[in-house]
Amino acid sequence: MLNFSFHNPTQILFGEGQIGAMSDSIPADAKVLVIYGGGSIKSNGIYQQVSEALANHNWGEFSGIEPNPSYQTCMQAVELIRQEGYTYLLAVGGGSVIDGSKFIAAAAEFDGEPWDILAKGAEIKSALDLGVVLTLPATGSESNSFSVVSNKETNDKLPFASPKVQPKFAVLDPQVMASLPERQLINGVVDPFVHVMEQYLTYPIDAKVQDRFAEGLLLTLMEEGPKLFSEQVDYKVRANVMWSATMALNGLIGSGVPQDWGTHMIGHELTAVYGLDHAQTLAVVLPRMMHEQRDAKRGKLLQYAERVMGLDISDEEQAIDLAIEKTEAFFQSLGMKTRLSDYGVGADAADKIVAQLERHGMVALGEHQQVDLAKSRAILAACL
Ligand code: NZQ
Ligand code: ZN
């Protein structure tokens, strides 16, 4: 196991009715800016619950954070904060609203051009405090320090990370999932599945606790995920999927182990250029990444084949092939498409995406930094 330092300071308020309990977690004298997206919270009752919870607080709102939040929209919120003197941010939404709010929290206190946080990795010295009401379990953003923000003018989709933007608390009420469209439910199973894979499917390092946790999350997502789509979906199912998504990227299973993230870096470029949903890109790229890296990942691929996919691994090559096939079949069984051509993306994607990767310095991806541009090109060509 590698050395590590693990600290997750986000308070989790989990369960039905917990939105009402969050007011104690926000300082009484804070001037709160509620940040949300395109308005789904207005029609599903979440806005109402948030308003009631904030009855004794001084608060205002900013709406319109779009999926794959844009730098341009986030900067409008920064302007409002500077004009009105807000001191605390409450993100009410999915990964996009939370990521946008993290960027806003840092940009509002940033001395200089905030785009540098994304483009140059500029140091974040301080940020506004942030709380979260999660409405779409998928990204894990509610209890981590990562954020991904897009510049719609330049086709950049760039990540940053800072402990200063880690949410102080996150409300996880599984009932918010009731209004999620099928497409977002599918995304909400695939994204955490791939988060676990990025931290698990590397090389063996005798990290038995992390491995068993990771396998437990994968098995839970495979067992419970498909049940989300039945008409009579149970609270217990939603609760298990929601908690799996948070646990998949809250730092725990990634502590002390090598990490990959190559699928994500290629996926972010596909979203930036073609507008595919984040999880859609992952379902396309991951099976091809597994195939391309089958030698580097052999030990873990066999462990995954046996313990997660329940395969006989006596014929190693066959077991690896089957494990990759079953992974893709699982995504498809949820209703997720797994080929670029399914989204109308053609053969020019390899050139375009490789150029983006090069422009962003993503020239040595993966746990061994072995996925160079030639390998990324081969992966993309296989994604068609
Ligand atoms: O805009 P609103 O009205 O909120 O509608 C959203 C949006 O249209 C809707 N939605 C959310 N909750 C709903 C709902 N509709 C009905 N009922 C509800 N309860 O769903 C749509 C998609 O929302 P979005 O936030 O974009 O989805 P997701 O949570 O999948 O977030 C994706 C973003 O997160 C980034 C992705 O790159 C992408 O930009 N990621 C962030 C990560 C992190 N911070 O750790 C890690 C991930 O790998 C990922 O990169
Ligand atoms: Zn992801």
Short mmCIF file of C-alpha atoms and ligand atoms in Angstrom, two decimals:
data_model
loop_
_atom_site.label_atom_id
_atom_site.label_comp_id
_atom_site.label_asym_id
_atom_site.label_seq_id
_atom_site.Cartn_x
_atom_site.Cartn_y
_atom_site.Cartn_z
CA MET A 1 0.00 0.00 0.00
CA LEU A 2 1.20 3.52 -0.73
CA ASN A 3 1.51 6.16 1.99
CA PHE A 4 -1.49 8.44 2.22
CA SER A 5 -3.21 11.20 4.13
CA PHE A 6 -6.99 10.88 4.22
CA HIS A 7 -9.33 13.55 5.54
CA ASN A 8 -12.92 13.98 4.42
CA PRO A 9 -14.45 16.88 6.36
CA THR A 10 -17.86 16.98 4.60
CA GLN A 11 -20.69 16.34 7.03
CA ILE A 12 -23.20 13.97 5.41
CA LEU A 13 -26.88 14.42 6.27
CA PHE A 14 -28.35 11.24 4.82
CA GLY A 15 -31.96 10.20 4.50
CA GLU A 16 -35.53 11.23 3.91
CA GLY A 17 -36.43 14.67 5.21
CA GLN A 18 -32.85 15.72 5.85
CA ILE A 19 -33.15 18.90 3.75
CA GLY A 20 -35.18 20.29 6.64
CA ALA A 21 -32.35 19.52 9.05
CA MET A 22 -29.61 21.42 7.25
CA SER A 23 -30.20 24.89 8.67
CA ASP A 24 -28.17 24.05 11.80
CA SER A 25 -25.18 23.43 9.53
CA ILE A 26 -25.26 26.96 8.06
CA PRO A 27 -24.04 29.80 10.28
CA ALA A 28 -27.02 31.87 11.48
CA ASP A 29 -25.41 35.16 10.44
CA ALA A 30 -24.47 33.98 6.92
CA LYS A 31 -25.83 35.72 3.84
CA VAL A 32 -26.61 32.65 1.74
CA LEU A 33 -26.65 32.44 -2.05
CA VAL A 34 -28.65 29.42 -3.24
CA ILE A 35 -27.23 28.28 -6.59
CA TYR A 36 -29.15 25.95 -8.89
CA GLY A 37 -29.52 24.85 -12.48
CA GLY A 38 -32.24 24.94 -15.11
CA GLY A 39 -35.15 24.84 -12.70
CA SER A 40 -35.95 21.15 -12.10
CA ILE A 41 -35.90 21.97 -8.37
CA LYS A 42 -38.87 24.28 -8.88
CA SER A 43 -41.10 21.49 -10.23
CA ASN A 44 -40.07 18.61 -7.96
CA GLY A 45 -40.53 20.30 -4.60
CA ILE A 46 -36.85 20.59 -3.65
CA TYR A 47 -36.83 24.39 -3.98
CA GLN A 48 -39.78 24.52 -1.59
CA GLN A 49 -38.01 22.34 0.96
CA VAL A 50 -34.86 24.45 0.70
CA SER A 51 -36.85 27.69 1.15
CA GLU A 52 -38.49 26.27 4.26
CA ALA A 53 -35.16 25.11 5.68
CA LEU A 54 -33.72 28.61 5.14
CA ALA A 55 -36.70 30.41 6.69
CA ASN A 56 -34.53 31.92 9.42
CA HIS A 57 -31.61 32.80 7.16
CA ASN A 58 -30.93 35.82 5.01
CA TRP A 59 -30.72 34.39 1.47
CA GLY A 60 -30.96 35.05 -2.27
CA GLU A 61 -30.60 32.91 -5.38
CA PHE A 62 -28.74 32.45 -8.66
CA SER A 63 -30.12 30.06 -11.29
CA GLY A 64 -29.05 28.88 -14.71
CA ILE A 65 -25.94 26.79 -14.06
CA GLU A 66 -26.01 24.51 -17.09
CA PRO A 67 -24.99 20.84 -17.41
CA ASN A 68 -21.18 20.91 -17.78
CA PRO A 69 -21.10 24.30 -16.04
CA SER A 70 -19.61 27.14 -18.01
CA TYR A 71 -17.02 29.60 -16.84
CA GLN A 72 -19.12 32.37 -18.37
CA THR A 73 -22.24 31.58 -16.30
CA CYS A 74 -20.22 31.02 -13.14
CA MET A 75 -18.63 34.46 -13.51
CA GLN A 76 -22.11 36.05 -13.54
CA ALA A 77 -22.68 34.53 -10.11
CA VAL A 78 -19.29 35.85 -8.94
CA GLU A 79 -20.40 39.32 -10.05
CA LEU A 80 -23.63 39.01 -8.05
CA ILE A 81 -21.74 37.84 -4.95
CA ARG A 82 -19.38 40.80 -5.14
CA GLN A 83 -22.28 43.24 -5.57
CA GLU A 84 -24.51 41.80 -2.86
CA GLY A 85 -21.95 40.59 -0.34
CA TYR A 86 -23.00 36.95 -0.05
CA THR A 87 -20.89 35.02 2.46
CA TYR A 88 -22.07 31.41 2.03
CA LEU A 89 -23.01 29.31 -1.01
CA LEU A 90 -25.63 26.56 -1.07
CA ALA A 91 -25.49 24.44 -4.23
CA VAL A 92 -28.78 22.65 -4.96
CA GLY A 93 -28.30 20.27 -7.87
CA GLY A 94 -26.19 17.57 -9.47
CA GLY A 95 -22.50 17.52 -10.29
CA SER A 96 -22.74 20.52 -12.60
CA VAL A 97 -24.33 22.85 -10.06
CA ILE A 98 -21.95 21.65 -7.34
CA ASP A 99 -18.85 21.95 -9.54
CA GLY A 100 -19.95 25.38 -10.76
CA SER A 101 -20.51 26.47 -7.16
CA LYS A 102 -17.04 25.25 -6.16
CA PHE A 103 -15.53 27.36 -8.90
CA ILE A 104 -17.69 30.35 -7.92
CA ALA A 105 -16.62 29.91 -4.27
CA ALA A 106 -12.96 30.12 -5.28
CA ALA A 107 -13.34 32.77 -7.99
CA ALA A 108 -15.24 35.14 -5.68
CA GLU A 109 -12.20 35.35 -3.42
CA PHE A 110 -9.54 35.11 -6.14
CA ASP A 111 -7.11 37.91 -6.69
CA GLY A 112 -6.48 37.90 -10.47
CA GLU A 113 -8.10 36.22 -13.49
CA PRO A 114 -10.16 33.26 -12.19
CA TRP A 115 -9.77 31.34 -15.47
CA ASP A 116 -6.16 30.76 -14.35
CA ILE A 117 -7.51 28.43 -11.64
CA LEU A 118 -8.51 26.06 -14.45
CA ALA A 119 -6.00 26.86 -17.17
CA LYS A 120 -2.86 27.32 -15.07
CA GLY A 121 -3.68 25.51 -11.83
CA ALA A 122 -3.38 28.84 -9.97
CA GLU A 123 -3.30 28.41 -6.20
CA ILE A 124 -6.57 28.96 -4.33
CA LYS A 125 -5.76 30.74 -1.09
CA SER A 126 -9.34 31.11 0.13
CA ALA A 127 -12.90 30.37 -0.94
CA LEU A 128 -16.42 31.02 0.31
CA ASP A 129 -17.93 28.26 2.42
CA LEU A 130 -20.16 25.88 0.48
CA GLY A 131 -22.99 23.53 1.45
CA VAL A 132 -24.77 21.09 -0.88
CA VAL A 133 -28.24 19.66 -1.40
CA LEU A 134 -27.62 16.81 -3.83
CA THR A 135 -30.36 16.20 -6.41
CA LEU A 136 -28.58 13.72 -8.69
CA PRO A 137 -26.29 11.05 -7.27
CA ALA A 138 -23.53 10.38 -9.80
CA THR A 139 -20.34 12.38 -9.57
CA GLY A 140 -19.41 12.30 -5.87
CA SER A 141 -18.79 16.05 -6.09
CA GLU A 142 -20.91 16.55 -2.97
CA SER A 143 -18.13 15.32 -0.70
CA ASN A 144 -14.89 15.84 -2.59
CA SER A 145 -12.62 18.71 -3.53
CA PHE A 146 -12.79 18.33 -7.34
CA SER A 147 -14.59 20.44 -9.89
CA VAL A 148 -14.77 20.45 -13.68
CA VAL A 149 -15.69 23.65 -15.52
CA SER A 150 -16.06 24.32 -19.24
CA ASN A 151 -15.26 27.33 -21.37
CA LYS A 152 -17.88 27.28 -24.10
CA GLU A 153 -15.94 29.78 -26.21
CA THR A 154 -12.75 27.74 -26.41
CA ASN A 155 -14.04 24.13 -26.08
CA ASP A 156 -12.07 23.60 -22.90
CA LYS A 157 -13.38 21.36 -20.13
CA LEU A 158 -10.85 21.50 -17.31
CA PRO A 159 -10.64 20.12 -13.78
CA PHE A 160 -9.26 21.73 -10.65
CA ALA A 161 -9.03 20.56 -7.05
CA SER A 162 -8.66 22.37 -3.76
CA PRO A 163 -9.48 21.47 -0.17
CA LYS A 164 -10.81 25.04 0.14
CA VAL A 165 -13.85 24.17 -2.02
CA GLN A 166 -14.73 20.88 -0.34
CA PRO A 167 -18.37 21.19 0.80
CA LYS A 168 -18.89 21.74 4.54
CA PHE A 169 -21.97 19.53 4.44
CA ALA A 170 -24.04 17.62 1.91
CA VAL A 171 -27.68 16.60 2.21
CA LEU A 172 -28.34 13.20 0.60
CA ASP A 173 -32.07 12.53 0.53
CA PRO A 174 -32.71 9.52 -1.75
CA GLN A 175 -36.25 10.76 -2.43
CA VAL A 176 -34.89 13.52 -4.69
CA MET A 177 -34.23 10.77 -7.25
CA ALA A 178 -37.95 10.31 -7.85
CA SER A 179 -38.03 13.08 -10.46
CA LEU A 180 -34.86 12.09 -12.31
CA PRO A 181 -35.33 11.32 -16.01
CA GLU A 182 -34.19 7.86 -17.10
CA ARG A 183 -31.14 9.30 -18.87
CA GLN A 184 -29.85 10.84 -15.62
CA LEU A 185 -30.56 7.66 -13.65
CA ILE A 186 -28.46 5.73 -16.16
CA ASN A 187 -25.68 8.33 -15.91
CA GLY A 188 -25.95 8.07 -12.13
CA VAL A 189 -25.08 4.37 -12.16
CA VAL A 190 -22.40 4.45 -14.87
CA ASP A 191 -20.39 7.44 -13.58
CA PRO A 192 -19.76 6.03 -10.07
CA PHE A 193 -19.09 2.58 -11.55
CA VAL A 194 -16.31 4.10 -13.65
CA HIS A 195 -15.04 6.19 -10.71
CA VAL A 196 -14.47 2.96 -8.82
CA MET A 197 -12.80 1.38 -11.84
CA GLU A 198 -10.40 4.34 -12.23
CA GLN A 199 -9.17 3.72 -8.66
CA TYR A 200 -9.37 -0.08 -8.61
CA LEU A 201 -8.44 -1.37 -12.05
CA THR A 202 -4.73 -0.48 -12.03
CA TYR A 203 -2.17 -2.93 -10.62
CA PRO A 204 -2.15 -5.02 -7.42
CA ILE A 205 -0.56 -3.25 -4.47
CA ASP A 206 -1.86 -5.42 -1.64
CA ALA A 207 -4.42 -2.82 -0.58
CA LYS A 208 -6.96 -5.38 0.55
CA VAL A 209 -9.35 -2.99 2.29
CA GLN A 210 -9.51 -0.60 -0.66
CA ASP A 211 -9.97 -3.51 -3.08
CA ARG A 212 -12.81 -5.06 -1.09
CA PHE A 213 -14.51 -1.70 -0.64
CA ALA A 214 -14.21 -1.04 -4.37
CA GLU A 215 -15.57 -4.48 -5.25
CA GLY A 216 -18.44 -3.95 -2.81
CA LEU A 217 -19.37 -0.70 -4.52
CA LEU A 218 -19.20 -2.25 -8.01
CA LEU A 219 -21.35 -5.20 -6.91
CA THR A 220 -23.86 -2.89 -5.23
CA LEU A 221 -24.16 -0.73 -8.35
CA MET A 222 -24.63 -3.84 -10.50
CA GLU A 223 -27.20 -5.30 -8.12
CA GLU A 224 -29.22 -2.19 -7.27
CA GLY A 225 -28.68 0.04 -10.31
CA PRO A 226 -31.02 -1.88 -12.65
CA LYS A 227 -33.81 -1.77 -10.04
CA LEU A 228 -33.99 2.03 -10.32
CA PHE A 229 -35.92 1.68 -13.55
CA SER A 230 -38.83 -0.34 -12.24
CA GLU A 231 -42.08 1.56 -11.66
CA GLN A 232 -42.28 0.52 -8.01
CA VAL A 233 -38.75 1.51 -7.09
CA ASP A 234 -38.07 1.16 -3.42
CA TYR A 235 -36.51 3.80 -1.13
CA LYS A 236 -33.88 1.22 -0.16
CA VAL A 237 -32.72 0.91 -3.76
CA ARG A 238 -32.33 4.66 -4.16
CA ALA A 239 -30.54 4.90 -0.81
CA ASN A 240 -28.03 2.23 -1.77
CA VAL A 241 -27.30 3.73 -5.18
CA MET A 242 -26.99 7.23 -3.74
CA TRP A 243 -24.55 6.19 -1.04
CA SER A 244 -22.52 4.10 -3.51
CA ALA A 245 -22.12 7.15 -5.75
CA THR A 246 -20.85 9.29 -2.88
CA MET A 247 -18.52 6.58 -1.57
CA ALA A 248 -17.11 6.01 -5.06
CA LEU A 249 -15.36 9.38 -5.09
CA ASN A 250 -15.00 10.70 -1.56
CA GLY A 251 -11.33 9.80 -1.30
CA LEU A 252 -11.68 6.58 0.70
CA ILE A 253 -11.17 3.86 -1.89
CA GLY A 254 -8.50 5.91 -3.69
CA SER A 255 -6.31 6.35 -0.62
CA GLY A 256 -3.04 4.45 -0.78
CA VAL A 257 -3.59 2.98 -4.25
CA PRO A 258 -2.47 3.92 -7.77
CA GLN A 259 -5.13 5.66 -9.84
CA ASP A 260 -5.81 5.75 -13.57
CA TRP A 261 -8.29 8.52 -14.70
CA GLY A 262 -7.36 8.07 -18.37
CA THR A 263 -10.94 7.23 -19.32
CA HIS A 264 -12.10 10.45 -17.65
CA MET A 265 -9.54 12.65 -19.38
CA ILE A 266 -10.51 11.33 -22.81
CA GLY A 267 -14.18 11.54 -21.81
CA HIS A 268 -13.94 15.21 -20.83
CA GLU A 269 -12.60 16.03 -24.30
CA LEU A 270 -15.48 14.14 -25.92
CA THR A 271 -17.94 16.21 -23.89
CA ALA A 272 -16.13 19.46 -24.76
CA VAL A 273 -16.17 18.75 -28.50
CA TYR A 274 -19.35 16.71 -29.06
CA GLY A 275 -21.50 17.53 -26.02
CA LEU A 276 -22.04 13.93 -24.90
CA ASP A 277 -23.08 13.59 -21.25
CA HIS A 278 -20.15 12.87 -18.97
CA ALA A 279 -21.24 9.31 -18.17
CA GLN A 280 -22.00 8.57 -21.83
CA THR A 281 -18.37 9.29 -22.69
CA LEU A 282 -17.17 6.94 -19.96
CA ALA A 283 -19.34 4.04 -21.13
CA VAL A 284 -17.85 4.44 -24.60
CA VAL A 285 -14.20 4.77 -23.57
CA LEU A 286 -13.81 2.42 -20.58
CA PRO A 287 -14.24 -0.92 -22.41
CA ARG A 288 -11.70 0.21 -25.04
CA MET A 289 -9.29 1.46 -22.36
CA MET A 290 -9.56 -1.92 -20.57
CA HIS A 291 -8.76 -3.67 -23.83
CA GLU A 292 -5.83 -1.39 -24.76
CA GLN A 293 -4.34 -1.69 -21.26
CA ARG A 294 -5.02 -5.41 -20.80
CA ASP A 295 -1.35 -6.29 -20.25
CA ALA A 296 -0.60 -3.41 -17.86
CA LYS A 297 -3.81 -4.16 -15.95
CA ARG A 298 -3.66 -7.96 -16.18
CA GLY A 299 -3.48 -8.73 -12.44
CA LYS A 300 -6.39 -6.48 -11.55
CA LEU A 301 -8.40 -7.46 -14.61
CA LEU A 302 -8.24 -11.08 -13.47
CA GLN A 303 -9.20 -10.12 -9.91
CA TYR A 304 -12.13 -8.10 -11.29
CA ALA A 305 -13.14 -10.95 -13.59
CA GLU A 306 -13.23 -13.42 -10.72
CA ARG A 307 -14.52 -11.39 -7.80
CA VAL A 308 -16.85 -8.90 -9.47
CA MET A 309 -17.94 -10.65 -12.64
CA GLY A 310 -17.90 -14.13 -11.10
CA LEU A 311 -15.88 -15.65 -13.94
CA ASP A 312 -13.66 -18.72 -14.01
CA ILE A 313 -10.17 -17.33 -14.66
CA SER A 314 -8.33 -20.53 -15.50
CA ASP A 315 -8.10 -19.40 -19.11
CA GLU A 316 -6.74 -15.90 -18.45
CA GLU A 317 -7.13 -14.38 -21.91
CA GLN A 318 -10.69 -15.60 -22.21
CA ALA A 319 -11.54 -14.36 -18.70
CA ILE A 320 -10.22 -10.87 -19.51
CA ASP A 321 -12.16 -10.76 -22.79
CA LEU A 322 -15.31 -11.83 -21.01
CA ALA A 323 -14.84 -9.37 -18.16
CA ILE A 324 -14.58 -6.50 -20.66
CA GLU A 325 -17.61 -7.77 -22.57
CA LYS A 326 -19.66 -8.10 -19.39
CA THR A 327 -18.75 -4.57 -18.32
CA GLU A 328 -20.01 -3.15 -21.60
CA ALA A 329 -23.07 -5.41 -21.45
CA PHE A 330 -23.88 -4.07 -17.98
CA PHE A 331 -23.86 -0.50 -19.28
CA GLN A 332 -26.02 -1.53 -22.21
CA SER A 333 -28.45 -3.37 -19.93
CA LEU A 334 -29.14 -0.04 -18.22
CA GLY A 335 -29.98 1.50 -21.58
CA MET A 336 -26.64 3.22 -22.08
CA LYS A 337 -25.16 3.39 -25.56
CA THR A 338 -21.51 2.42 -25.72
CA ARG A 339 -20.29 3.45 -29.19
CA LEU A 340 -19.42 6.90 -30.55
CA SER A 341 -21.38 6.10 -33.70
CA ASP A 342 -24.50 5.67 -31.51
CA TYR A 343 -24.21 9.41 -30.84
CA GLY A 344 -23.59 10.37 -34.46
CA VAL A 345 -19.88 10.94 -33.87
CA GLY A 346 -17.80 9.95 -36.89
CA ALA A 347 -14.27 8.82 -37.68
CA ASP A 348 -12.82 12.34 -37.41
CA ALA A 349 -13.23 12.08 -33.62
CA ALA A 350 -9.82 10.44 -33.18
CA ASP A 351 -7.98 13.40 -34.76
CA LYS A 352 -10.07 16.01 -33.00
CA ILE A 353 -9.84 14.46 -29.55
CA VAL A 354 -6.13 13.69 -29.83
CA ALA A 355 -5.55 17.36 -30.76
CA GLN A 356 -7.50 18.42 -27.65
CA LEU A 357 -5.54 16.01 -25.44
CA GLU A 358 -2.29 17.38 -26.83
CA ARG A 359 -3.40 20.98 -26.31
CA HIS A 360 -4.20 20.17 -22.66
CA GLY A 361 -0.97 18.29 -22.00
CA MET A 362 -2.81 14.95 -21.58
CA VAL A 363 -0.04 13.07 -23.33
CA ALA A 364 0.78 10.39 -20.74
CA LEU A 365 -2.41 9.06 -19.16
CA GLY A 366 -3.04 6.17 -16.81
CA GLU A 367 -1.47 4.70 -13.69
CA HIS A 368 1.84 4.11 -15.51
CA GLN A 369 1.60 7.26 -17.67
CA GLN A 370 1.82 4.82 -20.57
CA VAL A 371 -1.20 5.93 -22.54
CA ASP A 372 0.44 8.32 -24.98
CA LEU A 373 -1.30 10.07 -27.82
CA ALA A 374 -0.84 7.09 -30.14
CA LYS A 375 -2.59 4.82 -27.64
CA SER A 376 -5.35 7.37 -27.04
CA ARG A 377 -5.84 7.51 -30.80
CA ALA A 378 -6.11 3.70 -30.95
CA ILE A 379 -8.63 3.74 -28.09
CA LEU A 380 -10.72 6.40 -29.81
CA ALA A 381 -10.62 4.59 -33.14
CA ALA A 382 -11.90 1.48 -31.38
CA CYS A 383 -14.73 3.49 -29.79
CA LEU A 384 -16.50 4.08 -33.10
O1 NZQ B 1 -30.32 21.99 -14.35
P1 NZQ B 1 -31.21 21.21 -13.47
O2 NZQ B 1 -32.59 21.74 -13.42
O3 NZQ B 1 -30.61 20.98 -12.10
O4 NZQ B 1 -31.40 19.76 -14.17
C1 NZQ B 1 -30.40 18.78 -14.18
C2 NZQ B 1 -29.65 18.64 -15.49
O5 NZQ B 1 -30.45 18.98 -16.58
C3 NZQ B 1 -31.07 17.43 -14.07
N1 NZQ B 1 -31.42 17.09 -12.67
C4 NZQ B 1 -30.62 17.11 -11.59
N2 NZQ B 1 -31.30 16.68 -10.51
C5 NZQ B 1 -32.57 16.42 -10.92
C6 NZQ B 1 -32.65 16.70 -12.30
N3 NZQ B 1 -33.80 16.54 -12.99
C7 NZQ B 1 -34.87 16.11 -12.32
N4 NZQ B 1 -34.85 15.79 -10.99
C8 NZQ B 1 -33.72 15.93 -10.26
N5 NZQ B 1 -33.71 15.60 -8.96
O6 NZQ B 1 -30.10 16.52 -14.56
C9 NZQ B 1 -29.37 17.16 -15.59
C10 NZQ B 1 -27.90 16.83 -15.48
O7 NZQ B 1 -27.36 17.35 -14.30
P2 NZQ B 1 -25.77 17.42 -14.08
O8 NZQ B 1 -25.53 18.09 -12.78
O9 NZQ B 1 -25.12 17.98 -15.28
O10 NZQ B 1 -25.37 15.88 -14.00
P3 NZQ B 1 -24.22 15.14 -13.20
O11 NZQ B 1 -24.52 15.07 -11.75
O12 NZQ B 1 -24.01 13.88 -13.92
O13 NZQ B 1 -22.93 16.09 -13.33
C11 NZQ B 1 -22.11 16.06 -14.45
C12 NZQ B 1 -20.96 17.05 -14.30
O14 NZQ B 1 -20.09 16.69 -13.21
C13 NZQ B 1 -18.74 16.55 -13.67
C14 NZQ B 1 -18.94 16.14 -15.10
O15 NZQ B 1 -17.78 16.32 -15.88
C15 NZQ B 1 -20.07 17.05 -15.54
O16 NZQ B 1 -19.60 18.34 -15.83
N6 NZQ B 1 -18.00 15.62 -12.81
C16 NZQ B 1 -17.63 16.07 -11.59
C17 NZQ B 1 -16.85 15.31 -10.74
C18 NZQ B 1 -16.42 15.81 -9.42
N7 NZQ B 1 -16.63 17.08 -9.12
O17 NZQ B 1 -15.88 15.06 -8.61
C19 NZQ B 1 -16.36 13.96 -11.12
C20 NZQ B 1 -17.01 13.42 -12.32
O18 NZQ B 1 -16.14 12.48 -12.91
C21 NZQ B 1 -17.41 14.42 -13.36
O19 NZQ B 1 -16.31 14.81 -14.17
ZN ZN B 2 -16.97 10.82 -13.65
#
